[in-house]
mmCIF file with all atom_site columns, C-alpha atoms in Angstrom:
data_model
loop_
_atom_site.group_PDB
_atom_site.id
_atom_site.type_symbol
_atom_site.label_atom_id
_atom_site.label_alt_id
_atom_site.label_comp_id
_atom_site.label_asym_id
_atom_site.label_entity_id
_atom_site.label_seq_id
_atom_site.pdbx_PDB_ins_code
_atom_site.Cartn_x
_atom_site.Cartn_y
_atom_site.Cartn_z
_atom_site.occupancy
_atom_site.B_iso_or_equiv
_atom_site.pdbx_formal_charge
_atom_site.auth_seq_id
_atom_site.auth_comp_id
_atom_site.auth_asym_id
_atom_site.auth_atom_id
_atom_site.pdbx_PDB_model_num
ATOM 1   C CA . UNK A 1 1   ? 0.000   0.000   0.000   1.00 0.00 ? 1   UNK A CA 1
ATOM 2   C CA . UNK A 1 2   ? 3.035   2.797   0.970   1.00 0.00 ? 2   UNK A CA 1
ATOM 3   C CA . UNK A 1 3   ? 4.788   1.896   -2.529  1.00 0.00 ? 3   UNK A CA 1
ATOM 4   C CA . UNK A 1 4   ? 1.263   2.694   -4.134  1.00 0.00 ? 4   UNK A CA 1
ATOM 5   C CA . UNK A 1 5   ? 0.678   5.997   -2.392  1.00 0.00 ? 5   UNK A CA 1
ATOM 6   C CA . UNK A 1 6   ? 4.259   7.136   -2.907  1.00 0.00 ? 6   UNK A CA 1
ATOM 7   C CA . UNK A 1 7   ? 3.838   6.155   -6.851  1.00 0.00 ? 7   UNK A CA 1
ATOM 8   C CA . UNK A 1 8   ? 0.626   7.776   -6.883  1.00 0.00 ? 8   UNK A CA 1
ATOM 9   C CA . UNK A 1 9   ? 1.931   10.938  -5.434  1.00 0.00 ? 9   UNK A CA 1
ATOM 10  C CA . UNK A 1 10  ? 5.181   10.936  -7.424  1.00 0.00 ? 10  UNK A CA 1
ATOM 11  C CA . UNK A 1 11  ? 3.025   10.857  -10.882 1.00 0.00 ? 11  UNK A CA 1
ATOM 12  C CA . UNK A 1 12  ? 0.496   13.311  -9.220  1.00 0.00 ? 12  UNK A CA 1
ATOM 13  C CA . UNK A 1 13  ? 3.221   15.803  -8.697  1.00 0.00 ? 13  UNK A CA 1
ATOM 14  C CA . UNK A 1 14  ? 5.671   15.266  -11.443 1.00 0.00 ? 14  UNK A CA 1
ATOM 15  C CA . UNK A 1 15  ? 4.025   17.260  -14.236 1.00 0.00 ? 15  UNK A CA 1
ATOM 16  C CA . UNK A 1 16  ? 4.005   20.296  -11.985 1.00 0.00 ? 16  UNK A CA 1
ATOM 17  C CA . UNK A 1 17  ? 7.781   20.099  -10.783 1.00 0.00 ? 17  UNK A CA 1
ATOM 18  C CA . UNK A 1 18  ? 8.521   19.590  -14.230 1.00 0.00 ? 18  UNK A CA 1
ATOM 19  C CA . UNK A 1 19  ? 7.163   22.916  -15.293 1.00 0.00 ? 19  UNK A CA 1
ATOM 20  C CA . UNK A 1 20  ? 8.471   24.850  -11.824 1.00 0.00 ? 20  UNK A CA 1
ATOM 21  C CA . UNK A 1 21  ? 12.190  23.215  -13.673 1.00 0.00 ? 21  UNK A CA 1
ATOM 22  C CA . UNK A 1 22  ? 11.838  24.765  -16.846 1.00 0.00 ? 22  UNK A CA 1
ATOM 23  C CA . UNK A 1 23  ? 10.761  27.958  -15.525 1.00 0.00 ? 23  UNK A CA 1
ATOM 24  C CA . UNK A 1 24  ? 14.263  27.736  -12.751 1.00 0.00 ? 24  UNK A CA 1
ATOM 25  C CA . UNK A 1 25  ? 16.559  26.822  -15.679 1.00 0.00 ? 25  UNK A CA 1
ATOM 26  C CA . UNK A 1 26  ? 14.770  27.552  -19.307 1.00 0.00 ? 26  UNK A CA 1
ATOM 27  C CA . UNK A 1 27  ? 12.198  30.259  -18.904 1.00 0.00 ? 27  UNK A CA 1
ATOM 28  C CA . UNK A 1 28  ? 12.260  30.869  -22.795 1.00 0.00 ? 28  UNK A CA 1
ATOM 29  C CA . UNK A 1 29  ? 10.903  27.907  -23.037 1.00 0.00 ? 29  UNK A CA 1
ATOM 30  C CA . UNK A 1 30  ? 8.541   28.259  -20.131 1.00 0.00 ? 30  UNK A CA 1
ATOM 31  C CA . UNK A 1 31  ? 7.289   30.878  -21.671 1.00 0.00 ? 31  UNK A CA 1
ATOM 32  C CA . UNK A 1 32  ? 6.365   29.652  -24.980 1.00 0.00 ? 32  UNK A CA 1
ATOM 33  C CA . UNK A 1 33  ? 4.031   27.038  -22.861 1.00 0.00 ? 33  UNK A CA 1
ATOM 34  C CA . UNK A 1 34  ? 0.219   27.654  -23.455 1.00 0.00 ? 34  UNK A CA 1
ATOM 35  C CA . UNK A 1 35  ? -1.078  29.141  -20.652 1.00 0.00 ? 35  UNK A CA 1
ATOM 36  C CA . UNK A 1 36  ? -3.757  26.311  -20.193 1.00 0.00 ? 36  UNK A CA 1
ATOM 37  C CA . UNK A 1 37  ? -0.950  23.987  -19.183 1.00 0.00 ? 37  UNK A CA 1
ATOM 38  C CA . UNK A 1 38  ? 0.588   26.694  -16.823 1.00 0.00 ? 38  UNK A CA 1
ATOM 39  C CA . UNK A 1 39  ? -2.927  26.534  -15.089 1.00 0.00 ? 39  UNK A CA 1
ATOM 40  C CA . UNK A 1 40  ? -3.867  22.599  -15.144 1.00 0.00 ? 40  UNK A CA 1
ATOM 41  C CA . UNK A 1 41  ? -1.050  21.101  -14.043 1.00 0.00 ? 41  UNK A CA 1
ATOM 42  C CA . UNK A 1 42  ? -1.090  21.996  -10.159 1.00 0.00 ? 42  UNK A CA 1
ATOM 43  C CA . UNK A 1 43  ? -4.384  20.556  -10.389 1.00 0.00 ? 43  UNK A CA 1
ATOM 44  C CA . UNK A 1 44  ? -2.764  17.354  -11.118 1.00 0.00 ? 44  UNK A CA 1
ATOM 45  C CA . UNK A 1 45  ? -0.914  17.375  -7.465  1.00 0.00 ? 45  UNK A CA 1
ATOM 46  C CA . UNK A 1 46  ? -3.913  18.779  -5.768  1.00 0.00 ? 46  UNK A CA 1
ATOM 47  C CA . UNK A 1 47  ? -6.018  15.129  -7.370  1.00 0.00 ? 47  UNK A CA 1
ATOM 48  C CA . UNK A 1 48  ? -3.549  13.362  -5.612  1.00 0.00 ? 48  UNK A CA 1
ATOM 49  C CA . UNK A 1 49  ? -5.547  14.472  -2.574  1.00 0.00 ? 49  UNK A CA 1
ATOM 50  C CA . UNK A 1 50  ? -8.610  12.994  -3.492  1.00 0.00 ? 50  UNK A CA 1
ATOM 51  C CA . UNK A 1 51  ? -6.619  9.816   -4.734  1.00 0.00 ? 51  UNK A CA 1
ATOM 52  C CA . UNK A 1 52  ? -5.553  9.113   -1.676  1.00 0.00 ? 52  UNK A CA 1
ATOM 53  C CA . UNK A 1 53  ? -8.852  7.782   0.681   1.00 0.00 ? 53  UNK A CA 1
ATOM 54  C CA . UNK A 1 54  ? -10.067 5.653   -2.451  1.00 0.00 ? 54  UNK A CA 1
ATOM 55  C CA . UNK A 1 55  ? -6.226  3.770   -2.296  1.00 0.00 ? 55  UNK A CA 1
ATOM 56  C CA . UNK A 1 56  ? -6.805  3.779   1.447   1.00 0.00 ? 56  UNK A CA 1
ATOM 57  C CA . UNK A 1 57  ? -10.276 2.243   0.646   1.00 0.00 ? 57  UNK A CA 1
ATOM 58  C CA . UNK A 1 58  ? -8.844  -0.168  -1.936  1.00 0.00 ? 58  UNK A CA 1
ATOM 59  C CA . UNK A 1 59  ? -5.961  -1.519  0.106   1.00 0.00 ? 59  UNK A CA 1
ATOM 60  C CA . UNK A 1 60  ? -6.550  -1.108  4.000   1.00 0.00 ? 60  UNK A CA 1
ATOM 61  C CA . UNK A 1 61  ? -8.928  -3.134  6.017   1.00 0.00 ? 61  UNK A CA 1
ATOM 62  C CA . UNK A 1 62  ? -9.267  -0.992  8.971   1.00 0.00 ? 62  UNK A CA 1
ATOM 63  C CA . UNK A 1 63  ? -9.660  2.068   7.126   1.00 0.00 ? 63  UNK A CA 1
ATOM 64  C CA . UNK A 1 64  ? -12.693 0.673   5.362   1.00 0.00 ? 64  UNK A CA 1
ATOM 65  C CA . UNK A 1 65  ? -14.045 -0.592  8.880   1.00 0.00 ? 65  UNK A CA 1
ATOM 66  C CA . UNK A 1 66  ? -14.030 2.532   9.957   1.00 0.00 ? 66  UNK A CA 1
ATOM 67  C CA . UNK A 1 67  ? -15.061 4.679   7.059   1.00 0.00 ? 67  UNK A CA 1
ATOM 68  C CA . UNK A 1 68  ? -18.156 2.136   6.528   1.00 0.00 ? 68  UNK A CA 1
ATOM 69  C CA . UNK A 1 69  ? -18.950 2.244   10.583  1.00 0.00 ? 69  UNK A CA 1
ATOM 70  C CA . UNK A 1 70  ? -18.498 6.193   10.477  1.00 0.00 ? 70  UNK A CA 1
ATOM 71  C CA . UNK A 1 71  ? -20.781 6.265   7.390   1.00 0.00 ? 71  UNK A CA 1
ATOM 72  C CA . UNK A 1 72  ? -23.251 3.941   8.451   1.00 0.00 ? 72  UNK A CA 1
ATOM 73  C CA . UNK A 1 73  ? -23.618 4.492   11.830  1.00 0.00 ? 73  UNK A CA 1
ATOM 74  C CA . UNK A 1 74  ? -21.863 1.360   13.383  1.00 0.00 ? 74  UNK A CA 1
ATOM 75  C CA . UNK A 1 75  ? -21.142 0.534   17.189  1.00 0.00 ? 75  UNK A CA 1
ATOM 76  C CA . UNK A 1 76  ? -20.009 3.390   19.420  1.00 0.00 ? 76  UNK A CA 1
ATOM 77  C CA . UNK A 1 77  ? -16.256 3.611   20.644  1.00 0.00 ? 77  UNK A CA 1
ATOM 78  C CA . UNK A 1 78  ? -17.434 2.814   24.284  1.00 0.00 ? 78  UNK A CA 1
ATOM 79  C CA . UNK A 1 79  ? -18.910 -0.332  22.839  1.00 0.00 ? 79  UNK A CA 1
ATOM 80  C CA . UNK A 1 80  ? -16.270 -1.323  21.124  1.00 0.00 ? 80  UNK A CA 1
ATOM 81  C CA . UNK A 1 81  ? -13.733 -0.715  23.731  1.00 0.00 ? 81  UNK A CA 1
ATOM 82  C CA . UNK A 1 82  ? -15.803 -2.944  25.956  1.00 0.00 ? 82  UNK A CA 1
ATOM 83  C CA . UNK A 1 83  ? -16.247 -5.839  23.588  1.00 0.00 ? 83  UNK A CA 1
ATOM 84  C CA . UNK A 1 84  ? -12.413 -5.674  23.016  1.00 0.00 ? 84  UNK A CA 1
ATOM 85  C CA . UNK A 1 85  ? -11.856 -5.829  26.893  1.00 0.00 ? 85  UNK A CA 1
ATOM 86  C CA . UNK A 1 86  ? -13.645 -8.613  27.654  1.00 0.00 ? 86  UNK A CA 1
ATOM 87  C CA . UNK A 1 87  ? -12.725 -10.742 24.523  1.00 0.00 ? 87  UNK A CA 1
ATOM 88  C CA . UNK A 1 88  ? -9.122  -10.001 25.518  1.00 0.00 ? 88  UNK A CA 1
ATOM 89  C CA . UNK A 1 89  ? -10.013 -11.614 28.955  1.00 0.00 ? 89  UNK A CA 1
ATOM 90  C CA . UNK A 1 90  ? -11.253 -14.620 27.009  1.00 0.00 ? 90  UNK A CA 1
ATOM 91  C CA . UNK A 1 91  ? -8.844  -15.417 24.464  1.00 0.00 ? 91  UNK A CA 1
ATOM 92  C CA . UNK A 1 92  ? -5.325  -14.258 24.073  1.00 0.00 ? 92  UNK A CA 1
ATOM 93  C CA . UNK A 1 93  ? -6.302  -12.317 20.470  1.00 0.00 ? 93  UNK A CA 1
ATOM 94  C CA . UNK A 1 94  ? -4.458  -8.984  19.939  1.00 0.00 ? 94  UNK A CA 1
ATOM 95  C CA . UNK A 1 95  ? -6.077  -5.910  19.455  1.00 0.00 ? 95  UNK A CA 1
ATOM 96  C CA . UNK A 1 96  ? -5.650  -2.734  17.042  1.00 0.00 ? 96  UNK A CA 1
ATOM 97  C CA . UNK A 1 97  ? -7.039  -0.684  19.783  1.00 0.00 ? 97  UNK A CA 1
ATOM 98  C CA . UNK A 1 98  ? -4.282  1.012   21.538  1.00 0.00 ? 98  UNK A CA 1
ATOM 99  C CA . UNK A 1 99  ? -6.924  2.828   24.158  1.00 0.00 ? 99  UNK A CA 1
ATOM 100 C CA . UNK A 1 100 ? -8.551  -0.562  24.143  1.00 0.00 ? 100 UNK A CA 1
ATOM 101 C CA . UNK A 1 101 ? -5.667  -2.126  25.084  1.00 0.00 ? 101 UNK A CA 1
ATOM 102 C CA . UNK A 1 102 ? -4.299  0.035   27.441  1.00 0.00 ? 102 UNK A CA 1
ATOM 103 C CA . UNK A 1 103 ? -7.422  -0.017  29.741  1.00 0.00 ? 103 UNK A CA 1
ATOM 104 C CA . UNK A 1 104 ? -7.065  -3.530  29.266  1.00 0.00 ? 104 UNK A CA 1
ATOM 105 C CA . UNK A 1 105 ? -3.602  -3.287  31.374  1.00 0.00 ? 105 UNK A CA 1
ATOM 106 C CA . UNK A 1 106 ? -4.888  -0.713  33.370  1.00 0.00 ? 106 UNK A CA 1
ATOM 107 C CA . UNK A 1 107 ? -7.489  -3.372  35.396  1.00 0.00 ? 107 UNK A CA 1
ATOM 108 C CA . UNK A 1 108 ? -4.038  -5.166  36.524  1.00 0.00 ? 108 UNK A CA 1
ATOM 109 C CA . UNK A 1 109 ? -2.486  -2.162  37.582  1.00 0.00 ? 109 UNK A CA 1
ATOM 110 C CA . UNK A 1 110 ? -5.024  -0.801  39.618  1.00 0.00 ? 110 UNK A CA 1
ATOM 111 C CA . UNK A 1 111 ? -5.142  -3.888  41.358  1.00 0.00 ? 111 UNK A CA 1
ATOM 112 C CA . UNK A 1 112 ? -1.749  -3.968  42.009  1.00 0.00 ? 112 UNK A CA 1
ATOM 113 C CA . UNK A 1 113 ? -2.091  -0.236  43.091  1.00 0.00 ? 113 UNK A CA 1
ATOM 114 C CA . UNK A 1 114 ? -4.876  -0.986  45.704  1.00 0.00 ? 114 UNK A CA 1
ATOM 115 C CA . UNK A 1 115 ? -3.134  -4.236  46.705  1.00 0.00 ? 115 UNK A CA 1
ATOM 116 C CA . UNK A 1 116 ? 0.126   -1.985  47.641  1.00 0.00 ? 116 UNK A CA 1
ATOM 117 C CA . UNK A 1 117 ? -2.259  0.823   49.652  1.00 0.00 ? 117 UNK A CA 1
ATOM 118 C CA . UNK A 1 118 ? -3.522  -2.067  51.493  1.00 0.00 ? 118 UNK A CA 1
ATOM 119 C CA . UNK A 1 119 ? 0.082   -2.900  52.339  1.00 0.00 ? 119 UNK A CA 1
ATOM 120 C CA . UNK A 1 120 ? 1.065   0.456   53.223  1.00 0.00 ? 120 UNK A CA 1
ATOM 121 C CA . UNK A 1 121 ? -1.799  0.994   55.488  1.00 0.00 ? 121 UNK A CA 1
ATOM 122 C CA . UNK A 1 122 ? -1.889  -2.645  56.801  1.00 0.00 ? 122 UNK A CA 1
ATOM 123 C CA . UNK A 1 123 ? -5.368  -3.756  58.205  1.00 0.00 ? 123 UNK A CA 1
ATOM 124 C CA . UNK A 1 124 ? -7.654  -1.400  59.216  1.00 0.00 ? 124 UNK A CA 1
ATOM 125 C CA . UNK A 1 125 ? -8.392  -2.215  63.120  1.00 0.00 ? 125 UNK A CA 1
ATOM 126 C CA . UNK A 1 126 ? -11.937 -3.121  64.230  1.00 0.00 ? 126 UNK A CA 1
#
């Protein structure tokens, strides 16, 4: 997907460096250029940025996920942290979620964190 997006920019972009060249190092020919080209051929680079979600589309899984669940209305982040949490607990599957994933090791540590107060306190007296 990176080599298509960097080949995709590279020919999006070429036909306007080309012509920013000519006019550095051979303005009389720059100048003989129509002045349609002069004016169509940023427009090139700029297309690259409208290019770039459909390859996104085309090639990466979790971008259409999300793109189809932001479009259609899919399950909320809070649900889908909380499904990733407890199928984590389950099974030993990794997760894309990095927030996900990160309350999912924060449940340990404040454990561990409550476990140490008690220790620090020792046993509260009757």
């Amino acid at each position: 997907m990176l080599i298509t997006v960097v080949i995709v920019f590279a020919l999006s972009w070429l036909p306007f460096q080309a012509l920013e060249m000519l006019r550095q190092y051979n303005r009389p020919l720059f100048d003989s250029l129509p002045i349609e080209l002069l004016y169509t051929t940023p427009w090139f680079g700029y297309a690259n940025s409208a290019i770039n979600p459909i390859l996104y589309v085309i090639f990466s899984e979790n971008y259409r996920q999300e793109f189809y669940r932001i479009l259609c209305r899919g399950p909320t982040r809070k649900d889908r942290y909380r499904r990733t949490i407890i199928s984590r607990s389950t099974t030993t599957r990794s997760t894309r979620l990095s927030r996900a994933s990160s309350l999912a090791v924060s449940i340990p540590l404040q454990k561990l964190r409550e476990e140490a107060n008690y220790r620090r306190q020792g046993p509260e007296s009757p």
